[in-house]
Short mmCIF file of C-alpha atoms in Angstrom, two decimals:
data_model
loop_
_atom_site.label_atom_id
_atom_site.label_comp_id
_atom_site.label_asym_id
_atom_site.label_seq_id
_atom_site.Cartn_x
_atom_site.Cartn_y
_atom_site.Cartn_z
CA MET A 26 1.66 43.64 65.48
CA LEU A 27 5.18 43.52 63.81
CA ASP A 28 7.25 46.65 63.74
CA GLY A 29 8.91 47.30 60.23
CA TRP A 30 12.29 47.89 59.88
CA ILE A 31 14.16 49.80 56.89
CA PHE A 32 17.88 49.51 56.50
CA CYS A 33 19.10 52.02 54.00
CA SER A 34 22.61 51.71 52.72
CA ASN A 35 24.98 53.79 49.88
CA LEU A 36 26.66 50.82 48.83
CA THR A 37 27.20 50.71 45.13
CA SER A 38 27.89 47.58 42.90
CA SER A 39 30.76 47.38 40.33
CA SER A 40 32.04 44.62 38.53
CA SER A 41 36.02 43.95 38.14
CA ILE A 42 37.30 42.16 35.34
CA THR A 43 40.37 40.26 36.60
CA LEU A 44 42.24 37.11 35.92
CA GLU A 45 40.63 35.51 38.94
CA ASN A 46 37.13 36.59 37.75
CA LYS A 47 37.61 36.10 34.05
CA VAL A 48 35.69 32.66 33.85
CA VAL A 49 33.12 33.54 36.10
CA ASP A 50 32.30 37.15 34.29
CA ALA A 51 32.11 35.27 31.11
CA LEU A 52 29.67 32.84 31.95
CA SER A 53 27.62 35.34 33.84
CA ARG A 54 27.23 37.63 30.79
CA ARG A 55 26.08 34.83 28.29
CA PRO A 56 22.34 34.08 29.12
CA HIS A 57 21.87 32.48 25.89
CA LEU A 58 24.37 29.50 26.72
CA LEU A 59 21.41 28.21 28.92
CA VAL A 60 19.92 25.48 26.84
CA VAL A 61 17.26 23.26 28.18
CA SER A 62 16.53 19.90 26.02
CA SER A 63 13.77 17.39 26.55
CA VAL A 64 13.24 14.03 24.86
CA ASN A 65 9.83 12.77 24.33
CA THR A 66 9.50 8.92 25.16
CA MET A 67 6.80 6.42 24.76
CA GLU A 68 4.87 6.31 27.96
CA PHE A 69 4.94 2.47 28.70
CA ASP A 70 4.84 3.13 32.41
CA SER A 71 1.18 4.21 31.88
CA LEU A 72 0.14 0.44 30.67
CA LYS A 73 0.80 -0.76 34.41
CA GLN A 74 -2.18 0.59 35.35
CA HIS A 75 -4.78 -0.89 32.71
CA TYR A 76 -3.66 -4.60 32.96
CA SER A 77 -6.20 -5.46 35.87
CA THR A 78 -9.04 -3.74 34.19
CA ASP A 79 -8.17 -4.83 30.71
CA ALA A 80 -10.71 -7.17 28.91
CA ASP A 81 -7.87 -8.98 26.76
CA PHE A 82 -5.38 -9.60 29.85
CA GLY A 83 -7.16 -8.78 33.13
CA VAL A 84 -8.07 -12.44 33.71
CA ILE A 85 -4.61 -13.65 33.13
CA TRP A 86 -3.18 -10.54 35.12
CA ARG A 87 -5.15 -11.79 37.89
CA GLN A 88 -4.14 -15.38 37.73
CA LEU A 89 -0.40 -14.47 37.74
CA LEU A 90 -0.94 -12.19 40.89
CA GLU A 91 -2.66 -15.22 42.54
CA ASN A 92 0.27 -17.70 41.19
CA THR A 93 -1.79 -19.81 39.22
CA ALA A 94 -0.03 -22.41 37.41
CA ALA A 95 -2.61 -22.29 34.31
CA ALA A 96 -1.41 -18.76 33.66
CA LYS A 97 2.42 -19.24 33.86
CA ASN A 98 2.56 -21.27 30.36
CA LYS A 99 3.23 -18.36 28.04
CA PHE A 100 2.65 -15.37 30.20
CA SER A 101 4.90 -13.66 32.91
CA VAL A 102 5.42 -10.35 34.66
CA LYS A 103 8.49 -8.68 34.77
CA ASP A 104 8.76 -5.18 36.50
CA ALA A 105 5.10 -4.58 36.74
CA PHE A 106 4.89 -5.44 32.87
CA LEU A 107 3.01 -8.06 31.25
CA PHE A 108 4.94 -10.14 28.93
CA HIS A 109 3.97 -13.05 26.43
CA ASP A 110 6.82 -15.21 25.43
CA ASN A 111 9.43 -11.87 25.88
CA ARG A 112 6.82 -9.51 23.92
CA LEU A 113 5.13 -6.98 25.76
CA CYS A 114 1.45 -7.14 25.82
CA ILE A 115 -0.26 -4.02 25.40
CA PRO A 116 -3.96 -3.41 26.66
CA CYS A 117 -6.88 -2.01 24.75
CA GLY A 118 -6.57 1.73 24.01
CA SER A 119 -5.13 4.11 21.78
CA PHE A 120 -1.43 3.07 22.39
CA LYS A 121 -2.24 0.13 19.96
CA GLU A 122 -2.60 2.36 17.13
CA PHE A 123 0.20 4.34 17.96
CA VAL A 124 2.55 1.13 18.15
CA ILE A 125 1.55 0.22 14.83
CA SER A 126 1.61 3.66 13.02
CA GLU A 127 5.10 4.34 14.96
CA LEU A 128 6.43 1.08 13.18
CA HIS A 129 5.10 1.78 9.93
CA GLY A 130 5.76 5.09 9.13
CA GLY A 131 8.11 6.42 11.67
CA GLY A 132 11.32 7.96 11.08
CA LEU A 133 13.36 4.55 10.80
CA ASP A 134 10.53 2.79 8.93
CA GLY A 135 9.61 2.70 5.23
CA HIS A 136 5.74 2.38 5.13
CA PHE A 137 5.87 -1.25 4.58
CA GLY A 138 2.95 -3.21 3.49
CA VAL A 139 0.62 -5.17 6.08
CA ASP A 140 2.75 -8.55 6.33
CA LYS A 141 5.95 -6.83 6.88
CA THR A 142 4.30 -4.04 9.76
CA PHE A 143 2.83 -6.99 11.38
CA SER A 144 6.40 -9.04 11.30
CA MET A 145 7.70 -5.83 13.23
CA VAL A 146 4.94 -5.16 15.28
CA SER A 147 4.66 -8.95 16.67
CA ASP A 148 8.37 -9.28 17.16
CA ARG A 149 8.27 -6.92 20.24
CA PHE A 150 4.39 -6.92 20.92
CA PHE A 151 1.60 -8.77 21.72
CA TRP A 152 -2.33 -8.81 21.78
CA PRO A 153 -5.10 -10.69 20.27
CA ARG A 154 -6.38 -9.58 16.89
CA LEU A 155 -3.04 -7.99 16.00
CA ARG A 156 -3.17 -8.70 12.39
CA CYS A 157 -6.51 -7.27 11.83
CA ASP A 158 -5.59 -4.01 13.83
CA VAL A 159 -2.51 -3.70 11.66
CA HIS A 160 -4.63 -4.17 8.38
CA LYS A 161 -6.88 -1.39 9.33
CA VAL A 162 -4.00 1.06 10.11
CA VAL A 163 -1.73 0.27 7.10
CA ALA A 164 -4.35 -0.82 4.42
CA HIS A 165 -6.22 2.66 5.31
CA SER A 166 -5.36 4.86 2.08
CA SER A 167 -4.42 8.73 2.73
CA TRP A 168 -4.49 9.62 -0.82
CA ASP A 169 -7.37 11.64 -0.69
CA PHE A 170 -5.58 13.86 1.54
CA VAL A 171 -2.21 14.06 -0.31
CA LEU A 172 -3.36 14.32 -3.96
CA PRO A 173 -4.73 17.68 -3.39
CA GLN A 174 -1.46 18.97 -1.88
CA ALA A 175 0.58 17.19 -4.59
CA GLU A 176 -1.97 18.80 -7.40
CA PHE A 177 -1.33 22.34 -5.96
CA ALA A 178 2.61 22.18 -5.85
CA PHE A 179 2.53 21.25 -9.48
CA ASN A 180 0.14 23.79 -10.70
CA ASN A 181 2.27 26.69 -8.29
CA PHE A 182 5.82 25.26 -9.67
CA ILE A 183 7.40 27.16 -12.54
CA ASN A 184 8.22 24.88 -15.65
CA ARG A 185 11.65 25.37 -16.98
CA SER A 186 10.62 25.23 -20.47
CA THR A 187 7.65 27.67 -20.35
CA GLY A 188 8.82 30.14 -17.50
CA CYS A 189 5.41 30.32 -16.02
CA THR A 190 3.56 28.08 -13.49
CA PRO A 191 0.47 25.82 -15.16
CA PHE A 192 -1.94 27.88 -13.21
CA GLU A 193 -0.63 30.91 -14.62
CA VAL A 194 -0.72 29.91 -18.05
CA VAL A 195 -4.41 29.17 -18.12
CA PHE A 196 -5.89 31.89 -15.40
CA GLY A 197 -3.01 34.53 -15.87
CA PHE A 198 -1.85 35.00 -12.49
CA ARG A 199 0.01 32.68 -9.66
CA PRO A 200 -2.55 30.82 -7.12
CA HIS A 201 -2.65 32.22 -3.47
CA THR A 202 -0.55 30.23 -1.20
CA PRO A 203 -1.00 30.52 2.94
CA LEU A 204 1.51 33.22 2.91
CA ASN A 205 -1.03 35.31 1.09
CA LEU A 206 -2.92 35.36 4.03
CA HIS A 207 -1.08 38.03 5.90
CA SER A 208 -2.07 41.31 7.07
CA LEU A 209 -0.02 43.21 4.75
CA THR A 210 -1.84 45.66 2.29
CA LEU A 211 -0.25 44.78 -1.27
CA PRO A 212 -0.79 46.96 -4.29
CA ALA A 213 -3.15 45.42 -6.63
CA ARG A 214 -2.21 44.22 -10.00
CA PRO A 215 -3.03 46.58 -12.98
CA GLY A 216 -5.33 45.87 -15.80
CA GLU A 217 -8.34 44.15 -14.21
CA ALA A 218 -10.68 45.14 -17.45
CA ALA A 219 -11.45 42.51 -19.70
CA LEU A 220 -9.38 43.81 -22.74
CA ASP A 221 -6.38 44.28 -20.70
CA PHE A 222 -6.85 40.69 -18.96
CA SER A 223 -7.20 39.24 -22.33
CA SER A 224 -4.16 41.12 -23.88
CA TYR A 225 -2.32 39.90 -20.65
CA MET A 226 -3.36 36.18 -21.45
CA LYS A 227 -2.30 36.50 -25.17
CA ASN A 228 1.08 37.72 -24.14
CA ILE A 229 1.66 34.94 -22.07
CA HIS A 230 0.49 32.05 -24.44
CA GLU A 231 2.74 33.67 -27.27
CA GLU A 232 5.77 33.65 -24.49
CA VAL A 233 5.13 29.92 -23.76
CA LYS A 234 4.85 29.03 -27.18
CA ARG A 235 8.18 31.07 -28.04
CA ARG A 236 9.78 29.02 -25.35
CA LEU A 237 8.50 25.84 -26.22
CA SER A 238 9.79 26.38 -29.69
CA LEU A 239 13.11 27.10 -28.71
CA SER A 240 13.20 24.18 -26.31
CA THR A 241 11.79 21.54 -28.92
CA GLU A 242 14.68 23.53 -31.49
CA ALA A 243 17.39 22.72 -28.69
CA TYR A 244 16.41 19.10 -28.06
CA SER A 245 16.25 18.44 -31.93
CA THR A 246 19.29 19.82 -32.61
CA ALA A 247 20.95 17.93 -29.72
CA ALA A 248 19.28 14.59 -31.24
CA ASN A 249 20.22 15.16 -34.85
CA THR A 250 23.94 15.91 -34.53
CA ARG A 251 24.91 12.83 -36.05
CA ARG A 252 21.66 12.00 -37.92
CA LYS A 253 22.05 11.73 -41.82
CA ASP A 254 18.91 12.25 -43.82
CA ARG A 255 18.99 9.44 -46.32
CA GLN A 256 16.65 8.60 -49.38
CA PHE A 257 17.07 6.02 -51.97
CA GLN A 258 15.18 5.52 -55.27
CA VAL A 259 14.24 2.71 -57.41
CA GLY A 260 17.12 1.27 -59.55
CA ASP A 261 19.73 2.65 -56.69
CA MET A 262 22.44 0.08 -55.74
CA VAL A 263 22.62 -0.68 -51.99
CA LEU A 264 24.89 -2.68 -49.49
CA ILE A 265 22.49 -4.54 -47.09
CA ARG A 266 23.66 -5.50 -43.30
CA LEU A 267 23.06 -8.53 -42.19
CA LYS A 268 21.49 -8.97 -38.71
CA PRO A 269 21.57 -12.43 -36.78
CA GLU A 270 18.11 -12.16 -36.51
CA ARG A 271 17.11 -12.59 -40.09
CA PHE A 272 18.41 -16.07 -40.09
CA PRO A 273 17.21 -19.45 -38.46
CA PRO A 274 18.64 -20.05 -35.25
CA GLY A 275 21.80 -21.70 -34.94
CA SER A 276 22.85 -20.78 -38.87
CA PHE A 277 24.40 -17.34 -37.99
CA ASN A 278 28.11 -17.35 -36.59
CA LYS A 279 30.99 -15.04 -36.52
CA LEU A 280 32.20 -15.96 -39.85
CA HIS A 281 29.13 -14.67 -41.54
CA ALA A 282 29.92 -11.50 -43.56
CA ARG A 283 28.09 -8.45 -42.08
CA ARG A 284 27.51 -6.65 -45.33
CA ALA A 285 26.33 -8.26 -48.56
CA ARG A 286 27.22 -7.21 -52.03
CA PRO A 287 25.32 -4.54 -53.91
CA PHE A 288 21.44 -5.14 -54.73
CA LYS A 289 19.08 -3.17 -56.64
CA VAL A 290 16.32 -1.38 -55.13
CA VAL A 291 12.96 -2.74 -56.44
CA LYS A 292 10.44 -0.77 -54.54
CA LYS A 293 10.06 2.12 -51.82
CA LEU A 294 7.42 1.13 -49.46
CA GLY A 295 8.01 4.81 -47.35
CA PRO A 296 10.50 6.70 -46.09
CA ASN A 297 12.10 4.08 -43.80
CA ALA A 298 11.10 0.65 -45.81
CA TYR A 299 12.77 -0.46 -48.93
CA VAL A 300 11.96 -3.77 -51.33
CA ILE A 301 15.80 -5.38 -52.21
CA GLU A 302 16.12 -7.97 -55.05
CA LEU A 303 17.99 -10.70 -53.38
CA PRO A 304 18.74 -14.03 -54.69
CA ALA A 305 16.33 -17.10 -53.78
CA ASP A 306 19.29 -18.95 -51.87
CA TYR A 307 19.48 -16.17 -49.27
CA GLY A 308 16.41 -17.38 -47.53
CA ILE A 309 15.74 -13.91 -45.64
CA SER A 310 13.26 -11.19 -46.13
CA HIS A 311 13.21 -8.79 -49.02
CA ILE A 312 12.29 -5.80 -46.94
CA PHE A 313 14.89 -3.87 -45.24
CA ASN A 314 14.93 -0.91 -42.97
CA ILE A 315 17.03 2.11 -44.04
CA GLU A 316 19.34 1.75 -41.22
CA ASP A 317 20.47 -1.33 -42.57
CA LEU A 318 21.24 0.02 -46.11
CA THR A 319 24.40 1.94 -47.59
CA GLN A 320 24.72 3.67 -50.60
CA PHE A 321 27.01 1.71 -53.29
CA HIS A 322 29.50 3.89 -54.81
CA GLY A 323 31.64 1.30 -56.54
CA PRO A 324 32.06 1.03 -60.41
CA GLU A 325 30.42 -2.60 -60.56
CA GLU A 326 27.79 -3.36 -62.81
CA PRO A 327 24.23 -4.33 -61.95
CA VAL A 328 23.87 -7.83 -60.39
CA PRO A 329 23.11 -10.46 -62.88
CA ALA A 330 19.89 -12.54 -63.08
CA THR A 331 19.59 -14.93 -60.15
CA SER A 332 19.91 -18.07 -62.46
CA ASP A 333 23.46 -16.82 -63.01
CA LEU A 334 24.52 -16.03 -59.48
CA THR A 335 24.94 -19.95 -58.88
CA THR A 336 27.84 -20.04 -61.60
CA GLN A 337 29.43 -16.68 -61.50
CA GLN A 338 32.20 -16.07 -58.77
CA ASP A 339 32.26 -12.17 -57.44
CA ALA A 340 34.81 -10.26 -56.17
CA VAL A 341 32.42 -8.81 -53.31
CA ILE A 342 31.90 -10.91 -50.07
CA ARG A 343 28.93 -13.30 -50.66
CA VAL A 344 26.59 -14.60 -47.68
CA PRO A 345 27.96 -18.19 -47.27
CA LYS A 346 25.06 -20.84 -47.24
CA ASN A 347 23.92 -22.35 -44.20
CA THR A 348 26.11 -25.46 -43.77
CA ALA A 349 25.76 -26.19 -40.65
CA PRO A 350 25.24 -29.94 -39.83
CA ARG A 351 21.46 -31.29 -38.96
CA ASP A 352 21.19 -32.29 -35.39
CA GLU A 353 20.85 -35.53 -34.77
CA ILE A 354 20.26 -37.79 -31.58
CA ALA A 355 23.00 -39.97 -30.71
CA SER A 356 21.58 -41.23 -27.37
CA ILE A 357 19.37 -40.65 -24.53
CA LEU A 358 21.55 -40.10 -21.58
CA ASP A 359 18.52 -39.48 -18.70
CA HIS A 360 14.99 -38.81 -18.45
CA GLN A 361 12.60 -37.38 -16.22
CA PHE A 362 8.76 -37.00 -15.55
CA VAL A 363 7.35 -33.55 -14.50
CA THR A 364 3.88 -33.55 -12.96
CA THR A 365 1.74 -30.57 -13.67
CA ARG A 366 -1.73 -29.42 -13.27
CA CYS A 367 -2.91 -31.15 -16.57
CA GLY A 368 -1.06 -34.64 -16.11
CA GLY A 369 2.56 -34.10 -16.65
CA TYR A 370 5.67 -34.41 -19.58
CA TYR A 371 8.65 -36.17 -19.81
CA LYS A 372 12.16 -34.43 -19.94
CA PHE A 373 14.91 -35.86 -21.83
CA LEU A 374 18.61 -35.30 -21.76
CA VAL A 375 19.96 -36.07 -25.24
CA LYS A 376 23.48 -36.20 -26.52
CA TRP A 377 23.80 -35.11 -30.23
CA LYS A 378 25.74 -36.76 -32.90
CA ASN A 379 29.29 -34.48 -34.05
CA ARG A 380 28.65 -32.39 -31.33
CA PRO A 381 30.89 -32.42 -27.65
CA GLN A 382 29.39 -33.76 -24.31
CA SER A 383 28.72 -30.22 -22.90
CA ASP A 384 26.21 -29.37 -25.65
CA SER A 385 24.02 -32.21 -24.27
CA VAL A 386 20.49 -30.76 -23.32
#
């Protein structure tokens, strides 16, 4: 039996803040400075104990340990890890799916397809049926889990134009979120009766309609700031704008007039389309969009008949005729036969008359 001893003392502890004890006192009074940080890494060491019993690499592992020459062609052991052409061999287990998922959708990867993910995995790791496992992980669609969340987020988002959530516009209240599952007792919204609820819904719809009208009006005002409402009547004189696409290829150049002299409006096809009386030698369509017409305010008389246009000289610029020379082949510089599924065809390099060598096609 041990005797108990009790030591009594009347000593008291005190803290003295001096220059010698300043740093120690500061550190001793800051317990929040103690920080423990840890980093989670992939447990590759756990692979070592599975090689000997693995269905894919067990035989090769034992042959390498027995120093068999047949297994040394592509496989090697380094630091108790099995490698195939400098690629780490992964035994059967969940570690395969983890490696594929990490390289496919990890923090440094961008959810690439099967081919790119297979390229990244096969560059570092090796195991049989690697492409099949990559296809199973990558091709698995998870939209059935993502779409409900996206739909709920959209219905719970306040629209800028309406000022309400789409769910509130339809049902009259905002949807419940996980924050509504707390135990706090909130006052109930008054007016649960059918008449009050109908009035509440009517007010919401009127407010949404008002906001949409204001938003539409603001957009229309911004879009119509520089827009002019122009309308022409039959018999009005207008100037037409000439575009390159109205003429045959190669016949419109920089010297063509951008507008032609005033012509009479023959027919109105609608608010934006008009039929214009044009001479026969113009060779373009008689139908013009309102954007290509300009009101003519000059004192000139109406355009004379078509038969007099060839003899009368007008002061207003007219569209010149297509005086471009006709393309004629001078010589064939080269030829080539191109093979296709249907047989093939010849390609020729042609030198044109009255055209420089650089225009040869």
